[in-house]
């Protein structure tokens, strides 16, 4: 009733209200198109199996490839500390080859009941591990880096620095004996 009264008043004053929006029916002429601005997508190839790079041997004044291994039970602290190590190496112009996580290890703690043979599982402890792989670290800079890392090492985090070996490369992948057995049967 109110709206019909408003229409009558507006029509009598010589003004008309149009409920049709004329611009909705008009084409946009390409307004809002952005596909031409994006780079052409490259066909993604299937990832190849990760191959081990040739090990760089160290010299008298420079180390080869080193693994800065960080382990602990709290994943967030471990992630932040490994990010800190990565940033520190970048700031000191140390070449960071890779930064990756190792598979999580779980340990069950169980307790033997008194006068029995049954074991009760008390807790499951998860151990997380992160590795920052660096290369080309000079022998004069390493003691400084180690001291800085140890002073900023959080509680409950274990730090280990060692040379990268072929065994370290193979240990970062989970063993899948079922899959290996099927591949052996096919071949």
mmCIF file of C-alpha atoms in Angstrom:
data_model
loop_
_atom_site.group_PDB
_atom_site.id
_atom_site.type_symbol
_atom_site.label_atom_id
_atom_site.label_comp_id
_atom_site.label_asym_id
_atom_site.label_seq_id
_atom_site.Cartn_x
_atom_site.Cartn_y
_atom_site.Cartn_z
ATOM 1 C CA UNK A 1 0.000 0.000 0.000
ATOM 2 C CA UNK A 2 2.835 2.357 0.934
ATOM 3 C CA UNK A 3 4.787 1.599 -2.263
ATOM 4 C CA UNK A 4 1.744 2.124 -4.529
ATOM 5 C CA UNK A 5 1.172 5.477 -2.843
ATOM 6 C CA UNK A 6 4.789 6.485 -3.520
ATOM 7 C CA UNK A 7 4.404 5.493 -7.186
ATOM 8 C CA UNK A 8 1.294 7.606 -7.548
ATOM 9 C CA UNK A 9 3.006 10.620 -5.978
ATOM 10 C CA UNK A 10 6.062 10.263 -8.228
ATOM 11 C CA UNK A 11 3.948 9.820 -11.378
ATOM 12 C CA UNK A 12 1.915 12.885 -10.593
ATOM 13 C CA UNK A 13 5.098 14.933 -10.161
ATOM 14 C CA UNK A 14 6.312 13.896 -13.612
ATOM 15 C CA UNK A 15 9.073 11.514 -12.464
ATOM 16 C CA UNK A 16 8.837 7.810 -13.116
ATOM 17 C CA UNK A 17 10.706 4.991 -11.393
ATOM 18 C CA UNK A 18 11.990 2.226 -13.593
ATOM 19 C CA UNK A 19 12.573 -1.130 -11.963
ATOM 20 C CA UNK A 20 14.433 -2.446 -15.015
ATOM 21 C CA UNK A 21 18.185 -2.108 -14.961
ATOM 22 C CA UNK A 22 19.297 -1.460 -18.492
ATOM 23 C CA UNK A 23 22.991 -2.153 -17.846
ATOM 24 C CA UNK A 24 22.411 -5.815 -16.898
ATOM 25 C CA UNK A 25 21.422 -6.706 -20.416
ATOM 26 C CA UNK A 26 24.408 -4.991 -22.066
ATOM 27 C CA UNK A 27 27.567 -6.970 -22.838
ATOM 28 C CA UNK A 28 30.710 -6.212 -20.842
ATOM 29 C CA UNK A 29 32.975 -5.879 -23.869
ATOM 30 C CA UNK A 30 35.780 -7.700 -22.024
ATOM 31 C CA UNK A 31 35.638 -5.684 -18.815
ATOM 32 C CA UNK A 32 36.886 -7.802 -15.937
ATOM 33 C CA UNK A 33 38.719 -10.328 -18.081
ATOM 34 C CA UNK A 34 42.111 -11.127 -16.707
ATOM 35 C CA UNK A 35 43.095 -14.467 -18.281
ATOM 36 C CA UNK A 36 45.377 -12.761 -20.809
ATOM 37 C CA UNK A 37 47.394 -11.250 -17.942
ATOM 38 C CA UNK A 38 48.257 -14.623 -16.419
ATOM 39 C CA UNK A 39 51.294 -16.549 -17.706
ATOM 40 C CA UNK A 40 50.530 -19.569 -19.835
ATOM 41 C CA UNK A 41 50.365 -22.731 -17.737
ATOM 42 C CA UNK A 42 53.080 -25.212 -18.539
ATOM 43 C CA UNK A 43 52.096 -28.856 -18.779
ATOM 44 C CA UNK A 44 53.350 -30.433 -15.597
ATOM 45 C CA UNK A 45 55.512 -33.443 -16.090
ATOM 46 C CA UNK A 46 55.434 -36.389 -13.782
ATOM 47 C CA UNK A 47 58.012 -36.058 -11.035
ATOM 48 C CA UNK A 48 61.055 -38.188 -11.482
ATOM 49 C CA UNK A 49 62.427 -40.260 -8.647
ATOM 50 C CA UNK A 50 64.678 -38.107 -6.468
ATOM 51 C CA UNK A 51 68.295 -38.802 -7.348
ATOM 52 C CA UNK A 52 71.222 -38.253 -5.029
ATOM 53 C CA UNK A 53 73.538 -35.420 -5.995
ATOM 54 C CA UNK A 54 77.246 -36.040 -6.146
ATOM 55 C CA UNK A 55 78.835 -35.499 -2.738
ATOM 56 C CA UNK A 56 81.084 -32.453 -2.507
ATOM 57 C CA UNK A 57 84.254 -33.209 -0.633
ATOM 58 C CA UNK A 58 85.621 -30.598 1.732
ATOM 59 C CA UNK A 59 89.018 -28.945 1.560
ATOM 60 C CA UNK A 60 91.379 -27.665 4.245
ATOM 61 C CA UNK A 61 89.607 -24.300 4.450
ATOM 62 C CA UNK A 62 86.043 -25.293 3.543
ATOM 63 C CA UNK A 63 83.680 -28.049 4.585
ATOM 64 C CA UNK A 64 81.745 -30.085 2.040
ATOM 65 C CA UNK A 65 78.024 -30.739 2.506
ATOM 66 C CA UNK A 66 76.966 -30.625 6.174
ATOM 67 C CA UNK A 67 73.691 -31.742 7.733
ATOM 68 C CA UNK A 68 72.411 -29.626 10.621
ATOM 69 C CA UNK A 69 70.117 -32.169 12.269
ATOM 70 C CA UNK A 70 67.517 -30.995 14.790
ATOM 71 C CA UNK A 71 65.391 -33.496 16.749
ATOM 72 C CA UNK A 72 62.770 -33.057 19.436
ATOM 73 C CA UNK A 73 59.319 -33.999 20.667
ATOM 74 C CA UNK A 74 57.524 -30.655 20.178
ATOM 75 C CA UNK A 75 56.926 -30.100 16.473
ATOM 76 C CA UNK A 76 56.180 -26.358 16.587
ATOM 77 C CA UNK A 77 59.373 -25.521 18.471
ATOM 78 C CA UNK A 78 61.326 -27.741 16.099
ATOM 79 C CA UNK A 79 59.839 -26.079 13.006
ATOM 80 C CA UNK A 80 60.572 -22.584 14.314
ATOM 81 C CA UNK A 81 64.145 -23.519 15.248
ATOM 82 C CA UNK A 82 64.819 -25.049 11.826
ATOM 83 C CA UNK A 83 63.396 -21.882 10.211
ATOM 84 C CA UNK A 84 65.732 -19.856 12.420
ATOM 85 C CA UNK A 85 68.709 -21.955 11.270
ATOM 86 C CA UNK A 86 67.689 -21.499 7.641
ATOM 87 C CA UNK A 87 67.348 -17.716 8.012
ATOM 88 C CA UNK A 88 70.661 -17.477 9.896
ATOM 89 C CA UNK A 89 72.454 -19.357 7.109
ATOM 90 C CA UNK A 90 70.902 -17.077 4.504
ATOM 91 C CA UNK A 91 71.959 -13.966 6.423
ATOM 92 C CA UNK A 92 75.535 -15.253 6.777
ATOM 93 C CA UNK A 93 75.647 -16.068 3.029
ATOM 94 C CA UNK A 94 75.949 -19.806 3.710
ATOM 95 C CA UNK A 95 74.616 -21.858 0.797
ATOM 96 C CA UNK A 96 71.546 -23.857 1.921
ATOM 97 C CA UNK A 97 71.227 -26.912 -0.337
ATOM 98 C CA UNK A 98 68.017 -28.379 1.115
ATOM 99 C CA UNK A 99 65.772 -28.215 4.128
ATOM 100 C CA UNK A 100 63.539 -31.205 4.783
ATOM 101 C CA UNK A 101 61.750 -33.283 7.392
ATOM 102 C CA UNK A 102 62.507 -36.874 8.254
ATOM 103 C CA UNK A 103 59.734 -39.394 8.961
ATOM 104 C CA UNK A 104 58.327 -39.103 12.473
ATOM 105 C CA UNK A 105 59.327 -41.889 14.840
ATOM 106 C CA UNK A 106 56.927 -43.088 17.519
ATOM 107 C CA UNK A 107 57.971 -44.843 20.726
ATOM 108 C CA UNK A 108 55.530 -46.704 22.955
ATOM 109 C CA UNK A 109 56.220 -46.752 26.676
ATOM 110 C CA UNK A 110 54.605 -49.671 28.457
ATOM 111 C CA UNK A 111 54.662 -50.938 32.016
ATOM 112 C CA UNK A 112 54.525 -54.529 33.265
ATOM 113 C CA UNK A 113 51.742 -55.210 35.786
ATOM 114 C CA UNK A 114 52.667 -56.512 39.216
ATOM 115 C CA UNK A 115 52.296 -60.309 39.472
ATOM 116 C CA UNK A 116 51.345 -60.610 35.826
ATOM 117 C CA UNK A 117 52.552 -60.897 32.310
ATOM 118 C CA UNK A 118 50.316 -58.293 30.736
ATOM 119 C CA UNK A 119 51.813 -54.986 29.513
ATOM 120 C CA UNK A 120 49.936 -51.690 29.820
ATOM 121 C CA UNK A 121 50.736 -48.979 27.279
ATOM 122 C CA UNK A 122 51.409 -45.835 29.279
ATOM 123 C CA UNK A 123 52.231 -43.330 26.541
ATOM 124 C CA UNK A 124 53.290 -42.863 22.937
ATOM 125 C CA UNK A 125 56.142 -40.426 22.370
ATOM 126 C CA UNK A 126 56.612 -38.904 18.914
ATOM 127 C CA UNK A 127 60.100 -37.817 17.839
ATOM 128 C CA UNK A 128 60.285 -35.296 15.008
ATOM 129 C CA UNK A 129 63.405 -34.539 13.002
ATOM 130 C CA UNK A 130 64.318 -31.688 10.654
ATOM 131 C CA UNK A 131 67.476 -31.349 8.574
ATOM 132 C CA UNK A 132 68.990 -28.217 7.058
ATOM 133 C CA UNK A 133 71.676 -29.142 4.533
ATOM 134 C CA UNK A 134 74.386 -26.536 3.942
ATOM 135 C CA UNK A 135 77.472 -26.494 1.739
ATOM 136 C CA UNK A 136 80.536 -24.318 1.267
ATOM 137 C CA UNK A 137 80.864 -23.420 4.952
ATOM 138 C CA UNK A 138 84.319 -22.059 5.734
ATOM 139 C CA UNK A 139 86.265 -23.605 8.583
ATOM 140 C CA UNK A 140 86.646 -20.205 10.282
ATOM 141 C CA UNK A 141 82.904 -19.487 10.222
ATOM 142 C CA UNK A 142 81.730 -22.881 11.520
ATOM 143 C CA UNK A 143 82.688 -22.338 15.215
ATOM 144 C CA UNK A 144 80.838 -19.004 15.199
ATOM 145 C CA UNK A 145 77.724 -20.575 13.645
ATOM 146 C CA UNK A 146 77.789 -23.474 16.117
ATOM 147 C CA UNK A 147 78.097 -21.105 19.083
ATOM 148 C CA UNK A 148 75.178 -18.961 17.842
ATOM 149 C CA UNK A 149 73.029 -22.056 17.262
ATOM 150 C CA UNK A 150 73.807 -23.458 20.728
ATOM 151 C CA UNK A 151 73.065 -20.199 22.538
ATOM 152 C CA UNK A 152 69.675 -19.950 20.809
ATOM 153 C CA UNK A 153 68.830 -23.649 21.057
ATOM 154 C CA UNK A 154 65.431 -24.136 22.706
ATOM 155 C CA UNK A 155 64.767 -26.506 25.556
ATOM 156 C CA UNK A 156 64.051 -30.088 24.535
ATOM 157 C CA UNK A 157 65.748 -29.779 21.140
ATOM 158 C CA UNK A 158 68.811 -31.826 20.233
ATOM 159 C CA UNK A 159 71.282 -30.327 17.732
ATOM 160 C CA UNK A 160 73.739 -32.411 15.704
ATOM 161 C CA UNK A 161 76.028 -31.258 12.889
ATOM 162 C CA UNK A 162 77.647 -33.914 10.703
ATOM 163 C CA UNK A 163 78.849 -34.506 7.170
ATOM 164 C CA UNK A 164 76.292 -35.669 4.627
ATOM 165 C CA UNK A 165 76.691 -39.295 3.534
ATOM 166 C CA UNK A 166 74.902 -41.616 1.141
ATOM 167 C CA UNK A 167 73.286 -43.378 4.111
ATOM 168 C CA UNK A 168 71.763 -40.056 5.203
ATOM 169 C CA UNK A 169 70.217 -39.634 1.758
ATOM 170 C CA UNK A 170 68.630 -43.103 1.812
ATOM 171 C CA UNK A 171 67.394 -42.769 5.414
ATOM 172 C CA UNK A 172 65.093 -39.875 4.499
ATOM 173 C CA UNK A 173 62.745 -42.218 2.603
ATOM 174 C CA UNK A 174 60.405 -44.702 4.259
ATOM 175 C CA UNK A 175 61.071 -48.322 3.433
ATOM 176 C CA UNK A 176 58.169 -49.976 1.590
ATOM 177 C CA UNK A 177 58.924 -53.712 1.486
ATOM 178 C CA UNK A 178 55.515 -54.647 0.005
ATOM 179 C CA UNK A 179 56.046 -52.332 -2.954
ATOM 180 C CA UNK A 180 59.610 -53.507 -3.465
ATOM 181 C CA UNK A 181 58.397 -57.144 -3.421
ATOM 182 C CA UNK A 182 55.757 -56.378 -6.080
ATOM 183 C CA UNK A 183 58.316 -54.620 -8.273
ATOM 184 C CA UNK A 184 60.658 -57.602 -7.928
ATOM 185 C CA UNK A 185 57.830 -59.946 -9.028
ATOM 186 C CA UNK A 186 57.070 -57.801 -12.092
ATOM 187 C CA UNK A 187 60.699 -57.741 -13.191
#
